[in-house]
Coordinates of C-alpha atoms in Angstrom, one line a residue:
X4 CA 0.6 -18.0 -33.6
X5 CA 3.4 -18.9 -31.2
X6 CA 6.6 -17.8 -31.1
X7 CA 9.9 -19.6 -30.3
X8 CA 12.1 -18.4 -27.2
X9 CA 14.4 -17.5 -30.3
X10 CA 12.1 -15.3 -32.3
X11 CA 11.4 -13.4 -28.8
X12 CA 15.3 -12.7 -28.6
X13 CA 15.3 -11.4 -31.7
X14 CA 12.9 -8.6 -31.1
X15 CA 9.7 -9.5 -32.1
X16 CA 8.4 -10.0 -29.1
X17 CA 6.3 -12.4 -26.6
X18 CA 4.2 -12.9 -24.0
X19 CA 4.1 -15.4 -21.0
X20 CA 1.3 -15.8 -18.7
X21 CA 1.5 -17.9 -15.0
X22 CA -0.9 -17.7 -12.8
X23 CA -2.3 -14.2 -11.9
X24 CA 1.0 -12.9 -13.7
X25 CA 1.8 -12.1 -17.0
X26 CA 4.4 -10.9 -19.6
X27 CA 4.8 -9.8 -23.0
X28 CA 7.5 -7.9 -24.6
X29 CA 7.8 -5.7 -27.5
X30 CA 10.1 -3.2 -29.4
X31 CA 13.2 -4.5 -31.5
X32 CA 17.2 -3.3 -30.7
X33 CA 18.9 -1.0 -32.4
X34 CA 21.8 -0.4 -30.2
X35 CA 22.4 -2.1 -26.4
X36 CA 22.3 1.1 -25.1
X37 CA 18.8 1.9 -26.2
X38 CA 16.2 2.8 -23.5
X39 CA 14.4 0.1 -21.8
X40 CA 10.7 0.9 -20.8
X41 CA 8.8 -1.7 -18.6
X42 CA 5.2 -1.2 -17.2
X43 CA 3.6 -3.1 -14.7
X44 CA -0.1 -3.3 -14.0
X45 CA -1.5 -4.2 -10.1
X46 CA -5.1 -5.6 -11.5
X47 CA -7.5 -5.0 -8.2
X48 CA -6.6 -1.6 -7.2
X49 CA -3.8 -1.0 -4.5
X50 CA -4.4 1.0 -1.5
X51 CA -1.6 3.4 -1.8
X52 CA -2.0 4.7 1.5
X53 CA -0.5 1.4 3.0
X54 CA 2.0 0.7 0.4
X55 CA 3.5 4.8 0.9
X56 CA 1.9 5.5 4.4
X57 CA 2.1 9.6 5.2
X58 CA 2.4 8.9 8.7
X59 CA 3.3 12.5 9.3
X60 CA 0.0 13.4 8.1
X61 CA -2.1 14.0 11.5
X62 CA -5.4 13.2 10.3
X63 CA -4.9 9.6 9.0
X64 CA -5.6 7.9 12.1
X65 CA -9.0 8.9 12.7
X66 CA -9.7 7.2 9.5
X67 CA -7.7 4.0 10.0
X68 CA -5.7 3.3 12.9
X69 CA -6.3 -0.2 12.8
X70 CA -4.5 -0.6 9.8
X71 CA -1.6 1.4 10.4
X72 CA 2.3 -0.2 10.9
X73 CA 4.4 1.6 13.5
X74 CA 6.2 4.2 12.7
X75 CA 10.2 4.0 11.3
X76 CA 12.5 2.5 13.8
X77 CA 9.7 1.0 15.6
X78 CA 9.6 -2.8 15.6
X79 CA 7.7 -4.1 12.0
X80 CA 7.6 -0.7 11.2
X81 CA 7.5 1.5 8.0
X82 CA 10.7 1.9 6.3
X83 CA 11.8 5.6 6.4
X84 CA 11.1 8.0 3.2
X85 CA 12.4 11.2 4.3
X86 CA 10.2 12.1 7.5
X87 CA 6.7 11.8 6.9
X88 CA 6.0 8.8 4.2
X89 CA 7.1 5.5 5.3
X90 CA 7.4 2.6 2.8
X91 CA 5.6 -1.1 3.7
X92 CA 7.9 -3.1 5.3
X93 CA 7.3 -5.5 2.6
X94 CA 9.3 -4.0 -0.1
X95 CA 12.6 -4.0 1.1
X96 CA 14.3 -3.9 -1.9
X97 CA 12.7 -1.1 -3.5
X98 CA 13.4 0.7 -0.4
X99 CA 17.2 -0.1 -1.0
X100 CA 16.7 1.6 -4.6
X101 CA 15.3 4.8 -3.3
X102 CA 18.2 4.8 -0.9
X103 CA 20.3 4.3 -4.1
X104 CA 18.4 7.0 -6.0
X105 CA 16.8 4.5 -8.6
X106 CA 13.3 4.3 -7.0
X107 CA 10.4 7.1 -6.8
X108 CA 6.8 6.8 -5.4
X109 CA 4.4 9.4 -6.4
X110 CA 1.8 10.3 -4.2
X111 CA -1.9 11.4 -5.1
X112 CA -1.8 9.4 -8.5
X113 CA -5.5 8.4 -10.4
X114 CA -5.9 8.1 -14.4
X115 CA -8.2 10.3 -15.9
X116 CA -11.1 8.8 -15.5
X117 CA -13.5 8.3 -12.3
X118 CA -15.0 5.0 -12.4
X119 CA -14.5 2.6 -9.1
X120 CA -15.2 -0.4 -11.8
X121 CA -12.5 -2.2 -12.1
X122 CA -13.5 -3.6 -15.3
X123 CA -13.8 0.1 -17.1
X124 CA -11.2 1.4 -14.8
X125 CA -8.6 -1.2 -16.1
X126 CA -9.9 -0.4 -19.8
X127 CA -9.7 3.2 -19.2
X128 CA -5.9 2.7 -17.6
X129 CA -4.8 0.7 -20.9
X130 CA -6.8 2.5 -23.5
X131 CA -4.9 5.7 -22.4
X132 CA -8.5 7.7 -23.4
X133 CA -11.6 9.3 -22.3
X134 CA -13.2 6.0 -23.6
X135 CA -12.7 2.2 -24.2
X136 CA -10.8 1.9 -27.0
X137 CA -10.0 -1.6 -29.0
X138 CA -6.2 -0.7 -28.6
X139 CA -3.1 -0.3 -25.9
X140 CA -1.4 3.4 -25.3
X141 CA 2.0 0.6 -25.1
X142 CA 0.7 -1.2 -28.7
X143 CA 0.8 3.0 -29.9
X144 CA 4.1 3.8 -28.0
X145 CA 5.3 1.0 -30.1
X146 CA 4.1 2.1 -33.0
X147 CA 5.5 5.4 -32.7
X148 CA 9.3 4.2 -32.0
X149 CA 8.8 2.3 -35.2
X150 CA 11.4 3.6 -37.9
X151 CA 14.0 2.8 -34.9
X152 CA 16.5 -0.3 -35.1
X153 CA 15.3 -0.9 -39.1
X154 CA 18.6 -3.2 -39.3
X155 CA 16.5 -5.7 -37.7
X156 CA 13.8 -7.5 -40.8
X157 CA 11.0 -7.9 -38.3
X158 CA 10.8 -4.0 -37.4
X159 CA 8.9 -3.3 -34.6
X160 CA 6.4 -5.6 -34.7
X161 CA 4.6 -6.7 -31.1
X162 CA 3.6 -10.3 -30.1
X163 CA 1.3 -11.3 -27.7
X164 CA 0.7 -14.8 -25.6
X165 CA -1.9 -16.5 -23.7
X166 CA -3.2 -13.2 -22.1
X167 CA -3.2 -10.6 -24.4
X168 CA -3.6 -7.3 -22.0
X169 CA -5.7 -4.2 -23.6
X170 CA -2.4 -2.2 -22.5
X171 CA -0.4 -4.0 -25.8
X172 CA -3.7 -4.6 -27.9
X173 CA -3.2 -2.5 -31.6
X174 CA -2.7 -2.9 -35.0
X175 CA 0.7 -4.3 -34.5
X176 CA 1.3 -8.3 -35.3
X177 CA 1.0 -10.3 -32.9
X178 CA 2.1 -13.2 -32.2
X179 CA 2.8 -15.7 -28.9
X180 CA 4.6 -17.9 -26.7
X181 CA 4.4 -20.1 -23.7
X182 CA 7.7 -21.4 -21.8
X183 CA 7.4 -25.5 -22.0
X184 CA 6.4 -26.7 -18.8
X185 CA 5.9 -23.8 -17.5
X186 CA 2.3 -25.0 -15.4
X187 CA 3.5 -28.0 -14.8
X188 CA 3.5 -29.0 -11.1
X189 CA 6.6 -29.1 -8.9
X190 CA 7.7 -32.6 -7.4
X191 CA 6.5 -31.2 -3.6
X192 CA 3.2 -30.8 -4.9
X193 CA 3.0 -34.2 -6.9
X194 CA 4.4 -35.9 -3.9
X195 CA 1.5 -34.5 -1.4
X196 CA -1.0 -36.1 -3.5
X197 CA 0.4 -39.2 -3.5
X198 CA 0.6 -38.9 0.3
X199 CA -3.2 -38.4 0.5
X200 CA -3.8 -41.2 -1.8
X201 CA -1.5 -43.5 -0.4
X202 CA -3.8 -45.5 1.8
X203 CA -6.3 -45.5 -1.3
X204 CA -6.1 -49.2 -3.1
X205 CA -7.1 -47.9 -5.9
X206 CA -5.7 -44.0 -6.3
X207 CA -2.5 -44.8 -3.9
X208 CA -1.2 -47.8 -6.9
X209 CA -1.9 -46.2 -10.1
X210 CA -0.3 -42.8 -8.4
X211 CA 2.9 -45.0 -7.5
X212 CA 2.4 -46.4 -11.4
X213 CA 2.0 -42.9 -12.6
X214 CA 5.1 -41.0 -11.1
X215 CA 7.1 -44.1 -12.0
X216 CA 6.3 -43.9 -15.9
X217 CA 6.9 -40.0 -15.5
X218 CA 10.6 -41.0 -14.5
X219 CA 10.6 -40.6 -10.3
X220 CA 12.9 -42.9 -8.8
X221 CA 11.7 -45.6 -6.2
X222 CA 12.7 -43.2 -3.3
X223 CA 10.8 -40.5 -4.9
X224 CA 7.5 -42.4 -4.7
X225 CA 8.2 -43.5 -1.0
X226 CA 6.0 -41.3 0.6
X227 CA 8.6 -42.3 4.1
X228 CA 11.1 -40.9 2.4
X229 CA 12.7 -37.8 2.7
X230 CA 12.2 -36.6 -0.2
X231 CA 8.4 -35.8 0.4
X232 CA 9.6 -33.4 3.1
X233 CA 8.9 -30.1 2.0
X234 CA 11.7 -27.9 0.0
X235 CA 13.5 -25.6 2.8
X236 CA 14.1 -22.7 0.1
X237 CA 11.5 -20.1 -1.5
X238 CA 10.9 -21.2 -5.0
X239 CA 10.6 -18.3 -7.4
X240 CA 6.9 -17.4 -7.3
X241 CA 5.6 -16.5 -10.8
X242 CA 5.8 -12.8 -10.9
X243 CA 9.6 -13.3 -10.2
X244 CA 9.6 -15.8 -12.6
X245 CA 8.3 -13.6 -15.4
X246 CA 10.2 -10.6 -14.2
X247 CA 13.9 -12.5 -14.6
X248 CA 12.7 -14.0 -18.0
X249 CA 12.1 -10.2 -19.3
X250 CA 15.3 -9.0 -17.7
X251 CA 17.2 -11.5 -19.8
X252 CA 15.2 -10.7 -22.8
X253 CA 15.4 -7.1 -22.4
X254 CA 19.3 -7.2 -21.8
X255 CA 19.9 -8.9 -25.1
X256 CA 21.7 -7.0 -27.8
X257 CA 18.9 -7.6 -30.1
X258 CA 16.1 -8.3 -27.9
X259 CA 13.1 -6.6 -27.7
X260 CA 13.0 -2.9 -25.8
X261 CA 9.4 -2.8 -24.3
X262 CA 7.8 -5.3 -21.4
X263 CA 4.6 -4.9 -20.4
X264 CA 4.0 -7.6 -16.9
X265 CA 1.3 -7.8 -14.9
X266 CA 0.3 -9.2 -11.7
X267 CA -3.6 -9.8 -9.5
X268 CA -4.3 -10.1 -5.8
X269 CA -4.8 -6.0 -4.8
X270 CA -8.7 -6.1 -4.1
X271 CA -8.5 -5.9 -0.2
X272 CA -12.1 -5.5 1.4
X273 CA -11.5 -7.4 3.9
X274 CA -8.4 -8.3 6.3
X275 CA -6.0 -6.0 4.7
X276 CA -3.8 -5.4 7.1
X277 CA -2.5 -9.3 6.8
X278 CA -3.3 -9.9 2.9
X279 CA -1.4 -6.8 1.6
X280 CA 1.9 -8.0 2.8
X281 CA 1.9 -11.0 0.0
X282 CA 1.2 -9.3 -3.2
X283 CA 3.5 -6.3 -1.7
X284 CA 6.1 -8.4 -1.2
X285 CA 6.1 -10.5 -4.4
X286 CA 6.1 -7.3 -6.3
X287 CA 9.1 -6.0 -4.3
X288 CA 11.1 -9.8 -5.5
X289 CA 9.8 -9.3 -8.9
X290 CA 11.5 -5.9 -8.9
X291 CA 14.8 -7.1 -7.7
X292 CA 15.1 -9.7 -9.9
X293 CA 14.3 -7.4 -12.9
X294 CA 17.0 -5.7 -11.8
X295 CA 19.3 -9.1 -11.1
X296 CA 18.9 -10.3 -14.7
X297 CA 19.1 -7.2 -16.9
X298 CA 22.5 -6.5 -15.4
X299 CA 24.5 -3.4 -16.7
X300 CA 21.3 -2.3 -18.5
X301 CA 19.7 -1.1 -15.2
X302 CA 21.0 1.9 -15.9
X303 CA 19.2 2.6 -19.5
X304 CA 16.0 1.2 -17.8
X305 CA 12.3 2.9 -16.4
X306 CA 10.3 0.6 -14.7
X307 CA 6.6 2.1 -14.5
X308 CA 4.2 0.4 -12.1
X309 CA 0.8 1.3 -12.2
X310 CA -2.8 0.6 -10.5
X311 CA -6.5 1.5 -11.8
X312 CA -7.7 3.4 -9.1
X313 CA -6.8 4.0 -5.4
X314 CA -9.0 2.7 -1.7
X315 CA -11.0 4.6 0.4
X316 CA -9.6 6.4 3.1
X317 CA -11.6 5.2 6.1
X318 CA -11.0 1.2 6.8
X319 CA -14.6 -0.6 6.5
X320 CA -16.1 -2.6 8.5
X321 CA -14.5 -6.2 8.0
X322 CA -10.4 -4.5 8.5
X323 CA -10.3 -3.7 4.9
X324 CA -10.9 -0.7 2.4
X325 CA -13.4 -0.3 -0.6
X326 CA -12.8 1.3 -4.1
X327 CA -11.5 4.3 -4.3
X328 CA -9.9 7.4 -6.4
X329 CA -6.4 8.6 -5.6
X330 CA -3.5 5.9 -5.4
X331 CA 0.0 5.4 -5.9
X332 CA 2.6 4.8 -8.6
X333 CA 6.3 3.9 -8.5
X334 CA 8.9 4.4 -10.9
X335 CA 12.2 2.5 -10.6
X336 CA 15.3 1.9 -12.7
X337 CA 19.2 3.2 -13.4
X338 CA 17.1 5.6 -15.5
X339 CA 15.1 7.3 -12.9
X340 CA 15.6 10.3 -10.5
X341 CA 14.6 8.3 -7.6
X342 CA 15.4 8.9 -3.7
X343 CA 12.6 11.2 -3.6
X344 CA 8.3 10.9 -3.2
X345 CA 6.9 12.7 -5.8
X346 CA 3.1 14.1 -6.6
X347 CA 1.5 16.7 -4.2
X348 CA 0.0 15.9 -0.8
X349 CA -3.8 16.7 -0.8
X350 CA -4.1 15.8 3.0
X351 CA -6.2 13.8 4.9
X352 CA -8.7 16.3 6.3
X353 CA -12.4 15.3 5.9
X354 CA -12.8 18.8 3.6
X355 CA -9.7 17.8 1.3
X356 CA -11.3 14.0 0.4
X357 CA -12.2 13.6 -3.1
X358 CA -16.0 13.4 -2.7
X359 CA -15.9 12.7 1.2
X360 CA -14.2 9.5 0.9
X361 CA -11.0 9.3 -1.5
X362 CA -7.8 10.6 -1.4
X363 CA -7.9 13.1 -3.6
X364 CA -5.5 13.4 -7.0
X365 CA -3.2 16.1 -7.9
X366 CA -0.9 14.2 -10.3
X367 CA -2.5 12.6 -14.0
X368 CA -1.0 9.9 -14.6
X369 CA -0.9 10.1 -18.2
X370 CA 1.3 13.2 -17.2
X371 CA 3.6 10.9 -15.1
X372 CA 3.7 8.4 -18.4
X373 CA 4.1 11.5 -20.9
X374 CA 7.3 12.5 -19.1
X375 CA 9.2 8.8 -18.6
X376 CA 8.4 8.6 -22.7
X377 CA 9.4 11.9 -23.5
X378 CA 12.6 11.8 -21.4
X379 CA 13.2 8.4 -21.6
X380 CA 11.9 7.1 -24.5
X381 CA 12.9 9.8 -26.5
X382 CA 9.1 10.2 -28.1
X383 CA 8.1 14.0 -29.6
X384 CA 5.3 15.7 -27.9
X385 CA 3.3 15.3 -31.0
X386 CA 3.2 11.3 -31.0
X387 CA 1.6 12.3 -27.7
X388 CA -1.6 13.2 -29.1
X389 CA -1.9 9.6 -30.9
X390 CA -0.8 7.9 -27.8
X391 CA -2.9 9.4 -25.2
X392 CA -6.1 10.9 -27.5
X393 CA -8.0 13.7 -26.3
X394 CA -6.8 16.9 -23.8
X395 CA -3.1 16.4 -23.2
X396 CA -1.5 16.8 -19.9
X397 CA 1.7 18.5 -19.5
X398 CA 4.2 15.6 -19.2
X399 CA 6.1 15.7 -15.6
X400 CA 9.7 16.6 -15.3
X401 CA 12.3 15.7 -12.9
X402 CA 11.7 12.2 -13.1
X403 CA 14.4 10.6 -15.3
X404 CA 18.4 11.4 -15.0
X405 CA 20.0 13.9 -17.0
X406 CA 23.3 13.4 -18.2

């Protein structure tokens, strides 16, 4: 079934899908100061020991010195988290939220399982439970606010798209929509193949033809002209993309409540040192312009972002790191008591590694969900037991603003 931009608006909800990226939204309005709750998976497993480095930790460069930044102040250094973590250099905006209070790493993260698959790790993240279930803990949260914002005929029913994520899987409707267009080619791209085929007799005419009957002008189709020179400014990549769509969505008075985005490109055996600064970075534009297009309701918003599983400790042997146990979360938003790393530190001694070669958890991070839906949300501890089935961790306080 697919779902107008309109219908999305109007709370049912939607999902978008580009690229390695992804977006649905769920939840219906019934006021536009209600709570905004949006969850972001990193699908590959990031090391969180690069993204929050404990530099002050002593031990962490006999296990990877090689991929460590300089320390804050120093030249493409860490950005400074208090005196002993230092945030990538890559996220500089969510480093200007923590400075503003509305961003929080936790330290020493891991779900509440053990698997280094990434297929049963990722099923396990979204299932919320000891086992692979056939729904989303979000498709339950959902469920649960249900009896909220009844002035609205569709309820709280959740719509899905072109990717339909376990996380939002459930007996809620579903339904889904694609933005026209939205994989078509920009003109750059269109206009290098033409270049290429430009000497062709046969490709290099019928390309000319082609663009022609797709409406580019004569000086379009010149590959001497200047408008085959490349586009001097950053075109929104797709997570960004996604991210200002659900911003405007969420910041509707009657839009939907709950948006669930996702986004690939974490599994870093091997050179990790230069990949991780592209994923990091697109993550940390995506976050700002969240925060760009939802305007004033920042403040009534929790951004989660989460990760299956953590990266070994040591580097391996081709500059990257291998799957791994303990990991990092972030929390951001007007909502959140940021400016602070939460978790507990295990340390970096070889006795204190989970099994030799992890950093070890302390934190569950069902716990650190429990609390942002409890505090947040406004969800009883009892709808806790549907949402996440089996033992129940205590959900974490300190993490949202009290009035």
């Amino acid at each position: 079934m697919m779902i107008r931009r309109r219908s999305a608006l109007l709370g049912l909800a939607a999902s978008w899908s580009l690229g390695r990226s992804s977006l649905a939204l769920a939840g219906s309005a019934s006021g536009p100061d209600d709570p905004r709750f949006v969850v972001v998976i990193l699908r590959g497993a990031l090391d969180g020991l690069s993204a929050v480095t404990p530099y002050g930790d002593p031990d962490i460069a006999t296990h990877r010195r090689s991929l460590l930044l300089p320390e804050p102040g120093q030249e493409g250094g860490l950005l400074d988290l208090g005196g002993f973590y230092g945030l990538h250099p890559a996220l500089k905006n969510m480093h200007a939220l923590y400075n503003a209070g509305e961003m929080a790493p936790i330290h020493a993260v891991a779900g509440h399982y053990r698997s280094r698959s990434h297929f049963e790790a990722q099923d396990y993240l979204e299932s919320g439970a000891d086992t692979r279930l056939n729904s989303g803990w979000l498709n339950r949260v959902v469920s649960a606010l249900q009896g909220r914002g009844q002035s609205r005929p569709d309820g709280y029913r959740l719509a899905m798209g072109l990717t339909v994520p376990l996380l939002l899987r459930g007996p809620a409707a579903i339904g889904s929509y694609a933005p026209a267009g939205s994989q078509h080619p920009d003109a750059a791209l269109y206009s290098q193949i033409m270049a290429l085929n430009a000497s062709d007799p046969v490709t290099g005419p019928a390309f000319r033809s082609g663009m022609k009957a797709r409406g580019f002008s004569d000086d379009a189709t010149d590959i001497r002209s200047a408008a085959f020179k490349p586009e001097p400014c950053r075109k929104p990549d797709a997570f960004m993309r996604l991210a200002t769509a659900a911003g405007e969505m969420l910041a509707d008075p009657h839009g939907p409540r709950i948006a669930a985005l996702e986004i690939g490109g974490w599994d870093t055996h091997a050179a990790q040192l230069g990949r991780l600064s592209g994923p990091l970075a697109q993550l940390d534009r995506g976050i700002a312009a969240l925060r760009q297009s939802i305007g004033e309701n920042w403040k009534h918003t929790a951004v989660l972002v989460m990760t299956e599983f953590g990266r070994t400790v040591r580097m391996n042997g081709t500059g990257g790191t291998d799957h791994g146990t303990g990991t990092l979360a972030f929390l951001a938003g007007g909502a959140v008591a940021g400016g602070k790393v939460g978790g507990t530190w295990p340390g970096l001694k070889q006795s204190q590694l989970f099994e030799n070669r992890d950093l070890a958890p302390t934190t569950d991070l069902r716990a650190v969900t429990s609390g942002v839906l409890c505090n947040h949300m406004g969800m009883k501890r009892h709808a806790l037991t549907i949402i996440f089935p089996g033992p129940q961790p205590e959900p974490a306080s300190g993490l949202i603003r009290t009035a």
